[in-house]
CSV table of C-alpha atoms and ligand atoms in Angstrom, one decimal:
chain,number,residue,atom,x,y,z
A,1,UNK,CA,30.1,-43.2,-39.4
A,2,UNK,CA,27.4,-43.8,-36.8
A,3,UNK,CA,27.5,-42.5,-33.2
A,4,UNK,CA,25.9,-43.8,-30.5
A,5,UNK,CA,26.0,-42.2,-26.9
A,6,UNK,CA,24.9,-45.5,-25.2
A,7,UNK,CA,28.4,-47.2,-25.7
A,8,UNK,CA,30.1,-44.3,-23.3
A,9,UNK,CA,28.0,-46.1,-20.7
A,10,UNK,CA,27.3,-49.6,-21.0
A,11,UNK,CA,30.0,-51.7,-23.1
A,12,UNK,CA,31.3,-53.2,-20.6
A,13,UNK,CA,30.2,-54.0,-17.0
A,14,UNK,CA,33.7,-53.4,-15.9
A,15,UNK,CA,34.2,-50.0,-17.3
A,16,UNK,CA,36.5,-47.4,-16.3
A,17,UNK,CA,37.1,-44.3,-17.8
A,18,UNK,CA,34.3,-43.3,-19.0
A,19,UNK,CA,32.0,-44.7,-16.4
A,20,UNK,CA,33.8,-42.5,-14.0
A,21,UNK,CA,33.0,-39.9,-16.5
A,22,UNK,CA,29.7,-40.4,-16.4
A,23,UNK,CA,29.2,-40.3,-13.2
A,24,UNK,CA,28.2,-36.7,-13.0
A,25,UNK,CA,26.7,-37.4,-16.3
A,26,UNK,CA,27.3,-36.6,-19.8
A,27,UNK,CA,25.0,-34.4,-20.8
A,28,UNK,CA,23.3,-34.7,-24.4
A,29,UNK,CA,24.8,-37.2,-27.4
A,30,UNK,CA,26.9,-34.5,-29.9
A,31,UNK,CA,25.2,-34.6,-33.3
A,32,UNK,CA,29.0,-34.9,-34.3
A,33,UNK,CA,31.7,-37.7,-33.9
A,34,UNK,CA,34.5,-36.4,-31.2
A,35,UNK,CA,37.7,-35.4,-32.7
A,36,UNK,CA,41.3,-36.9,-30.5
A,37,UNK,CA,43.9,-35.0,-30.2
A,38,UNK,CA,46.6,-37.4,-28.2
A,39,UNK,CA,49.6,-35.7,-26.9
A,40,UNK,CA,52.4,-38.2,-25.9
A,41,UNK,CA,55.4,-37.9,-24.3
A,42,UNK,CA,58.8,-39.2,-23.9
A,43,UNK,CA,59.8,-39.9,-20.2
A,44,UNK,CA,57.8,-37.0,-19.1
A,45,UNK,CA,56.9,-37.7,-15.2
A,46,UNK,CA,54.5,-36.7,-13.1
A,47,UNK,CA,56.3,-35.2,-10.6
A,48,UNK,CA,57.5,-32.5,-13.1
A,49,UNK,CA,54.4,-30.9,-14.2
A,50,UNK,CA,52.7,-28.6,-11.9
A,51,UNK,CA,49.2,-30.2,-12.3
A,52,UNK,CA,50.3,-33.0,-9.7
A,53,UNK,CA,53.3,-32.0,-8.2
A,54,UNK,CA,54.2,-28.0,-7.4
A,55,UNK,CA,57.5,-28.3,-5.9
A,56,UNK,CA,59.7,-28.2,-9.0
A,57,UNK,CA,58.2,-26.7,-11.9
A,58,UNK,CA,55.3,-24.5,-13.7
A,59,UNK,CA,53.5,-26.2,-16.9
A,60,UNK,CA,50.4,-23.7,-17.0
A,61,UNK,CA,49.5,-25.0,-20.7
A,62,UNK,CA,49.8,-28.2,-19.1
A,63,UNK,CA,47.7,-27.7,-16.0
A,64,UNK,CA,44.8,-25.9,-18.6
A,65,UNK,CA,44.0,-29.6,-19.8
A,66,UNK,CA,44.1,-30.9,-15.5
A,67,UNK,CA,42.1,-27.3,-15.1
A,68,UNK,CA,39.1,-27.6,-17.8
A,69,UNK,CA,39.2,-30.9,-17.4
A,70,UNK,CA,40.0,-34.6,-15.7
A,71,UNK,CA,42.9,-35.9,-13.7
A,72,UNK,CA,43.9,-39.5,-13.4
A,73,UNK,CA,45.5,-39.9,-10.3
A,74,UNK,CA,46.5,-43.7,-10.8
A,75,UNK,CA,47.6,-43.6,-13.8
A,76,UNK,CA,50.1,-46.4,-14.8
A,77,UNK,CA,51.8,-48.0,-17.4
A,78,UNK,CA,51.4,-51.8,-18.8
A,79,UNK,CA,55.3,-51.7,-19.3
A,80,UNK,CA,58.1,-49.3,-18.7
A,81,UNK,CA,59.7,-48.8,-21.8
A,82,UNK,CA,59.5,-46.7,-24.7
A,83,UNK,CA,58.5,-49.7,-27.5
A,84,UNK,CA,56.7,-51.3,-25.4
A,85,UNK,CA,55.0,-49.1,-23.7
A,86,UNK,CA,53.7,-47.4,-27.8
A,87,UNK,CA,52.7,-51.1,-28.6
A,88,UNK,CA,50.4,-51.4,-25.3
A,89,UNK,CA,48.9,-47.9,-26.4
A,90,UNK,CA,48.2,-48.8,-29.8
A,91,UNK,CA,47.0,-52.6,-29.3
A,92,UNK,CA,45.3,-52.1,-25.7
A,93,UNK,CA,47.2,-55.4,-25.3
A,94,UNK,CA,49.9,-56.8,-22.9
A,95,UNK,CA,53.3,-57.0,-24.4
A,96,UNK,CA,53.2,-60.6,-24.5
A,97,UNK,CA,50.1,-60.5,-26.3
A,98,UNK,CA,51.2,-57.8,-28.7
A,99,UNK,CA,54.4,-59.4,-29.7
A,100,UNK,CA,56.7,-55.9,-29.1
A,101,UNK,CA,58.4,-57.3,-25.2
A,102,UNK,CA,61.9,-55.1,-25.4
A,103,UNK,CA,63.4,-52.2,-27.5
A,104,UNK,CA,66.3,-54.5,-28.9
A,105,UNK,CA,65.0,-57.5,-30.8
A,106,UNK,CA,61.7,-56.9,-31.3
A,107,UNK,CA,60.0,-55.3,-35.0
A,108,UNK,CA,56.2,-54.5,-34.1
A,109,UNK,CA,53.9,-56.7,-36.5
A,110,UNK,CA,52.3,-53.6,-37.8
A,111,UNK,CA,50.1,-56.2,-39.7
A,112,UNK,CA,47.9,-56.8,-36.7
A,113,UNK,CA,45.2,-54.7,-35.3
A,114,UNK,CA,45.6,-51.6,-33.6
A,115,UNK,CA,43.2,-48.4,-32.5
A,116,UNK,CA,44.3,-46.1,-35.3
A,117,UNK,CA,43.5,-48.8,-37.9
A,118,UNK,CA,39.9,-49.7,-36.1
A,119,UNK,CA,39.2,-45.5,-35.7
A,120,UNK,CA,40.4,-44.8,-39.5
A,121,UNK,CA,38.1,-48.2,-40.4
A,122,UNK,CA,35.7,-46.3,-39.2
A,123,UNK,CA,35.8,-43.3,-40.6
A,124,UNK,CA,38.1,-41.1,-39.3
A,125,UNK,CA,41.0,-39.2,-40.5
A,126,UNK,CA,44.2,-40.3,-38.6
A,127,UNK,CA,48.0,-38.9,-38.6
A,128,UNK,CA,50.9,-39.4,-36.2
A,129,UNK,CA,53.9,-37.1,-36.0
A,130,UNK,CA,56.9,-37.8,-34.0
A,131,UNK,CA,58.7,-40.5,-32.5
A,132,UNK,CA,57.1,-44.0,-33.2
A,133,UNK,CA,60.1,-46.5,-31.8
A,134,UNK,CA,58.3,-49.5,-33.6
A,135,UNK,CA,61.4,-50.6,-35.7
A,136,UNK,CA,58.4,-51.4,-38.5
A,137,UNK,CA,56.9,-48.6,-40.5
A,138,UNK,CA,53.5,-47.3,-39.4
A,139,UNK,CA,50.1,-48.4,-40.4
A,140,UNK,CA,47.0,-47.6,-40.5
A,141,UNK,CA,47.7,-43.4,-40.7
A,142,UNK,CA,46.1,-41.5,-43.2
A,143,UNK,CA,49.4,-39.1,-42.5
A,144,UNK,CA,52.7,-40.0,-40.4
A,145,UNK,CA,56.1,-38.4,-40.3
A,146,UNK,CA,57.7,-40.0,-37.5
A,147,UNK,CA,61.9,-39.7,-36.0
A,148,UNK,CA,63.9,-42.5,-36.7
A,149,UNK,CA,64.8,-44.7,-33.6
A,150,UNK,CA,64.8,-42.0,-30.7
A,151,UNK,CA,65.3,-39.0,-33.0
A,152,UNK,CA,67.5,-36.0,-32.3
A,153,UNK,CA,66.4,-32.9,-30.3
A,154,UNK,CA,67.7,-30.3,-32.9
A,155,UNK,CA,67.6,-30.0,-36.7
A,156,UNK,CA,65.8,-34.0,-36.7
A,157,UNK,CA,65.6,-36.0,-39.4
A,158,UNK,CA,61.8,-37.6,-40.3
A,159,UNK,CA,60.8,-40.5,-42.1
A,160,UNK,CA,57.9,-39.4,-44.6
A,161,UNK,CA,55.1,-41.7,-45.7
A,162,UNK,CA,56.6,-42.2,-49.2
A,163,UNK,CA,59.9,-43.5,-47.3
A,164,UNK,CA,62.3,-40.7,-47.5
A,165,UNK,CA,64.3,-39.1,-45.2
A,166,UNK,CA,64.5,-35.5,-44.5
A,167,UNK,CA,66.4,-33.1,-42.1
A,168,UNK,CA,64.3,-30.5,-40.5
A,169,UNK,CA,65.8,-27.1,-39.4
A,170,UNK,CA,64.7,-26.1,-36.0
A,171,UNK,CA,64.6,-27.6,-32.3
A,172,UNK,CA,61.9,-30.7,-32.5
A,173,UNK,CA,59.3,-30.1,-30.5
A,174,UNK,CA,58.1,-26.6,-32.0
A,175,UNK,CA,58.9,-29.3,-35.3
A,176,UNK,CA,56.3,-32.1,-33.8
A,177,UNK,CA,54.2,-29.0,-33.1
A,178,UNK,CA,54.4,-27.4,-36.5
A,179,UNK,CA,53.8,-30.6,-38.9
A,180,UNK,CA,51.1,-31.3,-36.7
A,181,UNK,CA,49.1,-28.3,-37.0
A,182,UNK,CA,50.2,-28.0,-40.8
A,183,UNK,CA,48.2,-30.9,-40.6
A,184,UNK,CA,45.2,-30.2,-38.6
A,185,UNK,CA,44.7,-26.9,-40.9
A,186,UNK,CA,45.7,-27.5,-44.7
A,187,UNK,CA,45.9,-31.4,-44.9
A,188,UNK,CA,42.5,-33.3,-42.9
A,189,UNK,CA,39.9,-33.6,-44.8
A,190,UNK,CA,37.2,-31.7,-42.7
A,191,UNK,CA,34.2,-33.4,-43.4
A,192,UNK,CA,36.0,-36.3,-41.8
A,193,UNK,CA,36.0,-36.6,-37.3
A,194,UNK,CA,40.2,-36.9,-36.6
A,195,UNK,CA,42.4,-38.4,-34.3
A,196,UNK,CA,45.8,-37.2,-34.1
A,197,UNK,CA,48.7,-38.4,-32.3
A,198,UNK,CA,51.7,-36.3,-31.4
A,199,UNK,CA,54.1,-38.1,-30.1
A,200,UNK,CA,57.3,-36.2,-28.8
A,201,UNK,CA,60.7,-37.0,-28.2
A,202,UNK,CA,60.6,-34.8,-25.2
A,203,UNK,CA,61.6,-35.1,-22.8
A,204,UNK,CA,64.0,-38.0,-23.2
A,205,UNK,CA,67.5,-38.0,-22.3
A,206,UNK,CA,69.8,-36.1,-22.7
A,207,UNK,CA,67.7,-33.1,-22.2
A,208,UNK,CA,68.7,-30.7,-24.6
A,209,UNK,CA,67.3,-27.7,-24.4
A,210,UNK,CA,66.1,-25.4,-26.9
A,211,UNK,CA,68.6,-22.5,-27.4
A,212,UNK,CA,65.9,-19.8,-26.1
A,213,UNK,CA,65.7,-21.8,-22.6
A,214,UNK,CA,68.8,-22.9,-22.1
A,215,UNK,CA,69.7,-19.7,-19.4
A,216,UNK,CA,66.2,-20.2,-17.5
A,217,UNK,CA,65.9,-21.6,-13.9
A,218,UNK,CA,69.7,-21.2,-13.0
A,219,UNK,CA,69.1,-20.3,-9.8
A,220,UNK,CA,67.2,-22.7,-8.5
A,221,UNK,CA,67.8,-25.2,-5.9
A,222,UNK,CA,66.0,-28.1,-5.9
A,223,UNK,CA,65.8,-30.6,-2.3
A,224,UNK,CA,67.2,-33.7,-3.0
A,225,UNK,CA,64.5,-36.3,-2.6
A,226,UNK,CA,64.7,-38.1,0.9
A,227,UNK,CA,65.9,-41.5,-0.4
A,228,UNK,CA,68.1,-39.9,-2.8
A,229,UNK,CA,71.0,-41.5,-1.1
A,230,UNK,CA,69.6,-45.0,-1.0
A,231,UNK,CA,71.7,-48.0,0.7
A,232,UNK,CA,69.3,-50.3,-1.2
A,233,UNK,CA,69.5,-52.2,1.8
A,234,UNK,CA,67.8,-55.6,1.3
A,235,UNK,CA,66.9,-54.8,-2.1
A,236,UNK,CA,69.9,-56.3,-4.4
A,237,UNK,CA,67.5,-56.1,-7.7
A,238,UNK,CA,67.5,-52.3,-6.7
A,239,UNK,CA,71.2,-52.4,-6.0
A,240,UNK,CA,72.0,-53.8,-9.5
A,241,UNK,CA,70.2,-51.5,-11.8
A,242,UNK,CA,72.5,-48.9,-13.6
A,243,UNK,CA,70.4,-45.8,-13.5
A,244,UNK,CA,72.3,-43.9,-10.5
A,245,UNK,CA,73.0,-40.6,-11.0
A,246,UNK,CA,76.0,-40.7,-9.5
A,247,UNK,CA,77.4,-43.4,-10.9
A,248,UNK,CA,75.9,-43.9,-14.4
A,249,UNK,CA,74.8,-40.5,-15.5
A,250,UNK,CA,77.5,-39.3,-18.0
A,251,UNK,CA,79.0,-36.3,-16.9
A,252,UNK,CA,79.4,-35.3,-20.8
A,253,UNK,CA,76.5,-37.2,-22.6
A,254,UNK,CA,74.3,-36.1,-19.8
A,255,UNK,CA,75.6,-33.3,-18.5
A,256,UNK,CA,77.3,-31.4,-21.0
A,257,UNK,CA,80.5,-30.7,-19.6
A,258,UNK,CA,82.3,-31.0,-22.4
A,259,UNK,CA,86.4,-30.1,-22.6
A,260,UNK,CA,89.8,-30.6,-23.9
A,261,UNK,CA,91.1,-33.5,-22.0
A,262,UNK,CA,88.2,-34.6,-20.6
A,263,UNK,CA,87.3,-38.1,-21.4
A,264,UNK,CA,83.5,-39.9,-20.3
A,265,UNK,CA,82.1,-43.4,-21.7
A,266,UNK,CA,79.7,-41.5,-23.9
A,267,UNK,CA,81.4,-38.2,-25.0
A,268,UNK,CA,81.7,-39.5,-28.7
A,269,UNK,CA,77.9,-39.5,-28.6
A,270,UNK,CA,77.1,-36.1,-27.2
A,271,UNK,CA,79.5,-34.5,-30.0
A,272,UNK,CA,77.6,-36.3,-32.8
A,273,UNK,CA,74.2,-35.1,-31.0
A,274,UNK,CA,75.7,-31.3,-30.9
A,275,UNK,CA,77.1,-31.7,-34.2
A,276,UNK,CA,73.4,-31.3,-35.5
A,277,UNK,CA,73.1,-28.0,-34.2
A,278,UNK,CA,74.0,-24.8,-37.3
A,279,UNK,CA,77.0,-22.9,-35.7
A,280,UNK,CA,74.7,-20.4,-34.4
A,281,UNK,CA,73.0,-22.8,-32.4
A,282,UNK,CA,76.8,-24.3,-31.5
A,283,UNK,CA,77.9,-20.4,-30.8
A,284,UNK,CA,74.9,-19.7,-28.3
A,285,UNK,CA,74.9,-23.3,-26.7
A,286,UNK,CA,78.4,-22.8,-26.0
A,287,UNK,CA,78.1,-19.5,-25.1
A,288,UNK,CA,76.1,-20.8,-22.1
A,289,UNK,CA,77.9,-23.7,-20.9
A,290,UNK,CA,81.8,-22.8,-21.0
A,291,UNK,CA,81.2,-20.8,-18.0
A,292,UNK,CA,80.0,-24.1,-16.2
A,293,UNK,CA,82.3,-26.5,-17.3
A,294,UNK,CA,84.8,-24.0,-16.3
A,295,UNK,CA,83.5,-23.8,-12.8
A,296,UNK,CA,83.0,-27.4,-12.4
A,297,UNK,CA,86.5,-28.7,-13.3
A,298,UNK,CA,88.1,-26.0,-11.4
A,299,UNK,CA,86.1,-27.5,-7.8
A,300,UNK,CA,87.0,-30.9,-8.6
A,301,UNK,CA,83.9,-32.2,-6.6
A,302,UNK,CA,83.7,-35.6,-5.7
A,303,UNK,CA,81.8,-38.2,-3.4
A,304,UNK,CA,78.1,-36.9,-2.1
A,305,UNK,CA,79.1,-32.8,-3.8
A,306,UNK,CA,79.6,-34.9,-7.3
A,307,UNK,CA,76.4,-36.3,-7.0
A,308,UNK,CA,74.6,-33.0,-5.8
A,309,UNK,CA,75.9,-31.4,-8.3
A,310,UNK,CA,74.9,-33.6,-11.1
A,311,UNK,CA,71.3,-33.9,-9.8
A,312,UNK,CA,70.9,-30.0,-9.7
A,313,UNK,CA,72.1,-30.0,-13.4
A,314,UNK,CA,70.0,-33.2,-14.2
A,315,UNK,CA,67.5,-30.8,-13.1
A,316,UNK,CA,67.6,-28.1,-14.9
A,317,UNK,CA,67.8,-29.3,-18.1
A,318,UNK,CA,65.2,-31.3,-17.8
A,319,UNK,CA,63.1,-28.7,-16.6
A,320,UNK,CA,63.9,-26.4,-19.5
A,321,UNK,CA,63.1,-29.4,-22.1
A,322,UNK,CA,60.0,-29.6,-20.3
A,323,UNK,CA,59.1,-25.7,-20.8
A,324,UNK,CA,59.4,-26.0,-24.5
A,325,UNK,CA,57.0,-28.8,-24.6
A,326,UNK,CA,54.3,-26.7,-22.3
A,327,UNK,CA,54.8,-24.0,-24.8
A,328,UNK,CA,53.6,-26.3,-27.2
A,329,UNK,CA,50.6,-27.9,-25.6
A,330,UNK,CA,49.5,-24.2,-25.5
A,331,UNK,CA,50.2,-23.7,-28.8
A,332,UNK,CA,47.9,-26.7,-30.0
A,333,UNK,CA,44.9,-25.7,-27.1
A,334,UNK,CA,45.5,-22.2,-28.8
A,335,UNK,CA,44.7,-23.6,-32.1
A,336,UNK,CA,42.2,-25.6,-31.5
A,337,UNK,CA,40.4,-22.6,-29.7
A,338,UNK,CA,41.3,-20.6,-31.8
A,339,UNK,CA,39.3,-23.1,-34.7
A,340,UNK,CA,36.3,-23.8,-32.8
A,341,UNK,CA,37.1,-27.3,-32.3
A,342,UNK,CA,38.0,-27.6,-28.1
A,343,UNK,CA,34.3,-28.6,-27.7
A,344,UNK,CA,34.1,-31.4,-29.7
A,345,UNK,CA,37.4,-32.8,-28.9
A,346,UNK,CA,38.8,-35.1,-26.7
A,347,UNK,CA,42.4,-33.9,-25.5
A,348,UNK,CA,44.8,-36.4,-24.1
A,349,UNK,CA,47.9,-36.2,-22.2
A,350,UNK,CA,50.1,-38.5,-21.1
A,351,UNK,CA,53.8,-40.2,-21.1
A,352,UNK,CA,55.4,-43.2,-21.9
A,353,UNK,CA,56.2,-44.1,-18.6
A,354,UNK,CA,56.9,-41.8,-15.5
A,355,UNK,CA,60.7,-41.4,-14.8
A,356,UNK,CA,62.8,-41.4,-11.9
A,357,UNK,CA,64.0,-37.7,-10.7
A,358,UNK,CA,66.2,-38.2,-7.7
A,359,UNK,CA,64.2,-40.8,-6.0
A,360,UNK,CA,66.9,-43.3,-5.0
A,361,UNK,CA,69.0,-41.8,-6.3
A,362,UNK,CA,68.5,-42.7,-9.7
A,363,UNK,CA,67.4,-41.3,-13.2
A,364,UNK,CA,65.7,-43.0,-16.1
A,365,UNK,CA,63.0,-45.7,-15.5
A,366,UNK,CA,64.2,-49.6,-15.8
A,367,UNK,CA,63.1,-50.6,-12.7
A,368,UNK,CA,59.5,-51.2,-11.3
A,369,UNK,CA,58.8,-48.6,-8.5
A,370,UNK,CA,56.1,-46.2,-8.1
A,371,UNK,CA,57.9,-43.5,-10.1
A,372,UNK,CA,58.3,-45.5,-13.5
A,373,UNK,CA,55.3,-47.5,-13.8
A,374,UNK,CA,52.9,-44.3,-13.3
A,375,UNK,CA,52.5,-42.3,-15.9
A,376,UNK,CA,50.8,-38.6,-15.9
A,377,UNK,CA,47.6,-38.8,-17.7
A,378,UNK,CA,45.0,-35.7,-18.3
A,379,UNK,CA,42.1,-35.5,-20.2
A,380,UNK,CA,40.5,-32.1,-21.9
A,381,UNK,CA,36.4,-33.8,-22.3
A,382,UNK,CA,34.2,-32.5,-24.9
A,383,UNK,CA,31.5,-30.2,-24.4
A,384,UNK,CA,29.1,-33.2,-23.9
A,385,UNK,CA,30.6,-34.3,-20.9
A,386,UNK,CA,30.4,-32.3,-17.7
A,387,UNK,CA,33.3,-34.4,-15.4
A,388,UNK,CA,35.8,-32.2,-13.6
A,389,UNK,CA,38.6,-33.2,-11.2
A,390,UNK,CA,40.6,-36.5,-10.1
A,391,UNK,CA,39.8,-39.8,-11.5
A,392,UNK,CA,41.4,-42.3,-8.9
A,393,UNK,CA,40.0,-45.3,-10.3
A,394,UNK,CA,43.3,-47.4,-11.7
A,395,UNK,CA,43.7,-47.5,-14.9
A,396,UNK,CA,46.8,-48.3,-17.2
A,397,UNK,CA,48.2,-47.1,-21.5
A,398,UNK,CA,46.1,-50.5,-22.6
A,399,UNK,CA,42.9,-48.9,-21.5
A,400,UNK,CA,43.4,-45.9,-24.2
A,401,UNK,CA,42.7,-47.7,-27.0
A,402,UNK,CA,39.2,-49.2,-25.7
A,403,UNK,CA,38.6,-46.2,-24.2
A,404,UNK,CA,38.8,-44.3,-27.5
A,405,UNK,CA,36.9,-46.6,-29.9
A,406,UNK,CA,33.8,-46.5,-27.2
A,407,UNK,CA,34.3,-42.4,-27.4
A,408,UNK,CA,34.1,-42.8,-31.4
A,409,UNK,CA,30.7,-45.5,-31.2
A,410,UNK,CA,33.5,-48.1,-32.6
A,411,UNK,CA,33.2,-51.4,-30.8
A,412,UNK,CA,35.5,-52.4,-28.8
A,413,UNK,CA,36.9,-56.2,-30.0
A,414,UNK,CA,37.5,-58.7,-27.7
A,415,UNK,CA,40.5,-59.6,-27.7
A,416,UNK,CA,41.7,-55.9,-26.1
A,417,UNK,CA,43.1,-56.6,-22.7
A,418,UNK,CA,42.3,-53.4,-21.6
A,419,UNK,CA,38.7,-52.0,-20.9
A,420,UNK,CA,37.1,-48.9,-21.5
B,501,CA,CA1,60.2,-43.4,-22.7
């Protein structure tokens, strides 16, 4: 494949990203095509990574890709859903102009064009690992394993290229992680530049955490946000979504508490998601939370105390799901390091959407406030470009895929909707 340095600068008079890059100026053209390494996210929002918000948590592997490197700090979605929002990433199209608009009836048309297909056209070595949410198999991968539908946080199953199903032992985002690298090291063909797309199902709901976290950050406290007991006052859109923490989050599915007697809209589903776990992981995971159910059916808490309570725990799981996916950024910086390949790579970070953590009093993310439609989004540059710090200039998931043909000298076509 051919590179050519000018297209960072000049393909389009409109450019973002890279413009912005080069504003402090990229320094020399690599003799080599950039590698991607593209790190994705399920529901994993800003507010709940240390590199733009410090009141909650600590992601320091996280914050090494902000550190070394760039911050977008309007960052934002096309569309805040999970198969949508993979469909605007891969096209850099709209949803109505990429044909996937909802998570129910639509099948992506993995017959049209996409950035994996254009970057593997062109040379490169491609593989995606992890949860895809496309309903049609994927294309244009030189290697995918992907999680059926949302997948399951332990013991998964994957789809493999040749269209078999296996069950993996362990909690699935070291799995994401492991097949990834497995990849990287004994599978690429090296004479080849790669992009790679990791795509977790962290930290989706319903936060299960991996055995080894589950005890961590009991003893925080977290402040409720300040709308967190919205009226909705003059806002009946608002009013009518079902995303309240109070009201909608599942005190079983969502919150574990689990007992004889006890009856919750989706219990049935929580015991078929712990049902994955081997009866060591049952023993330990139990082990943990019988003390907690015991405590919260014994206080009988109701009202504004119910809904305290349930955001705390909301809280902590999430935050705990979150720490096992830091671990594995920095396992994945470590190896690249560790391989000589940081400088020639472009390291991505980023969500599906952002999510709602409190803020009016809500969880999840159907709804189009600030907290949804932005999405965290961090870059690790290679060596060529010297760019450091915030990036405010908007920019939105349809920009990625323009933004990382121009980084591979691919042209960008022109029917992308978003711009480089
Ligand atoms: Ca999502």
């Amino acid at each position: 494949m051919k590179y050519s340095g000018q297209v960072l600068y000049s393909l389009s008079g409109v450019a973002v990203l890279f413009s912005a890059l080069s504003c402090s100026g990229k320094k020399e053209k690599s003799a080599k095509p950039y590698n991607i390494v593209y790190i994705m996210t399920d529901d994993h929002t800003a507010q709940m990574m240390s590199c733009y918000d410090t009141r909650y948590i600590n992601t320091p592997n996280l914050d090494r890709i902000a550190a070394d490197g760039v911050r977008f700090t309007n960052s934002f979605v096309a569309n805040s859903l999970s198969g949508p929002s993979r469909a605007c990433m891969i096209t850099g199209k709209h949803s109505h102009a990429n044909g996937f608009t909802d998570n129910t009836t639509c099948v992506f048309d993995s017959s049209q064009q996409t950035m994996p297909k254009l970057l593997r056209k062109a040379g490169y070595q491609t593989a995606l690992v992890g949860k895809w949410h496309l309903e049609s198999l994927p294309s244009g991968f030189d290697y995918w394993e992907i999680l059926p539908g949302q997948g399951d946080y332990y013991n998964p199953d994957f789809i493999r290229m040749n269209n078999d199903t296996v069950q993996r032992r362990g909690y699935v985002t070291n799995l994401i992680t492991d097949i990834g690298i497995n990849w990287l090291e004994n599978e690429r063909d090296e004479t080849k530049p790669f992009a790679i797309f990791l795509h977790h199902k962290a930290v989706h709901r319903d936060w299960l955490p991996e055995i080894k976290n589950l005890s961590l950050y009991e003893d925080k406290i977290f402040p409720l946000p300040d709308n967190f007991f919205d009226d909705y006052n003059g806002r009946l859109a608002a009013a009518a979504q079902e995303m309240s923490i109070a009201e909608d989050m599942d005190i079983i599915y969502d919150l574990k508490m689990l007992a004889v007697g006890k009856e919750s809209r989706l219990k049935s589903v929580y015991e078929q998601i712990i049902g994955r776990m081997t009866p060591e992981e049952r023993k330990a995971w139990d082990h943990f939370y019988d003390p907690i159910i015991q405590d919260f059916y014994s206080r009988k808490l109701s009202g504004k105390e119910l809904a305290e309570w349930k955001f705390q725990r909301y809280m902590r799981d999430y935050m705990k799901v979150v720490k096992s996916l830091d671990d594995n950024v920095g396992r994945i910086l470590d190896y690249l390091d560790k391989k000589g390949l940081l400088e020639n790579t472009l390291i991505v970070y980023t969500s599906d959407q952002g999510f709602y953590m409190g803020e009016h009093g809500w969880f999840d993310k159907r709804f189009m406030y600030e907290e949804s439609m932005r999405t965290p989004l961090i870059m690790r540059l290679p060596k060529d470009f010297d760019k450091k710090g915030d990036i405010p200039q908007l920019v939105q998931n349809i920009d990625y895929a323009p933004t990382f043909l121009d980084l591979a000298g691919v042209p960008v076509p022109e029917d992308m909707q978003g711009i480089s």
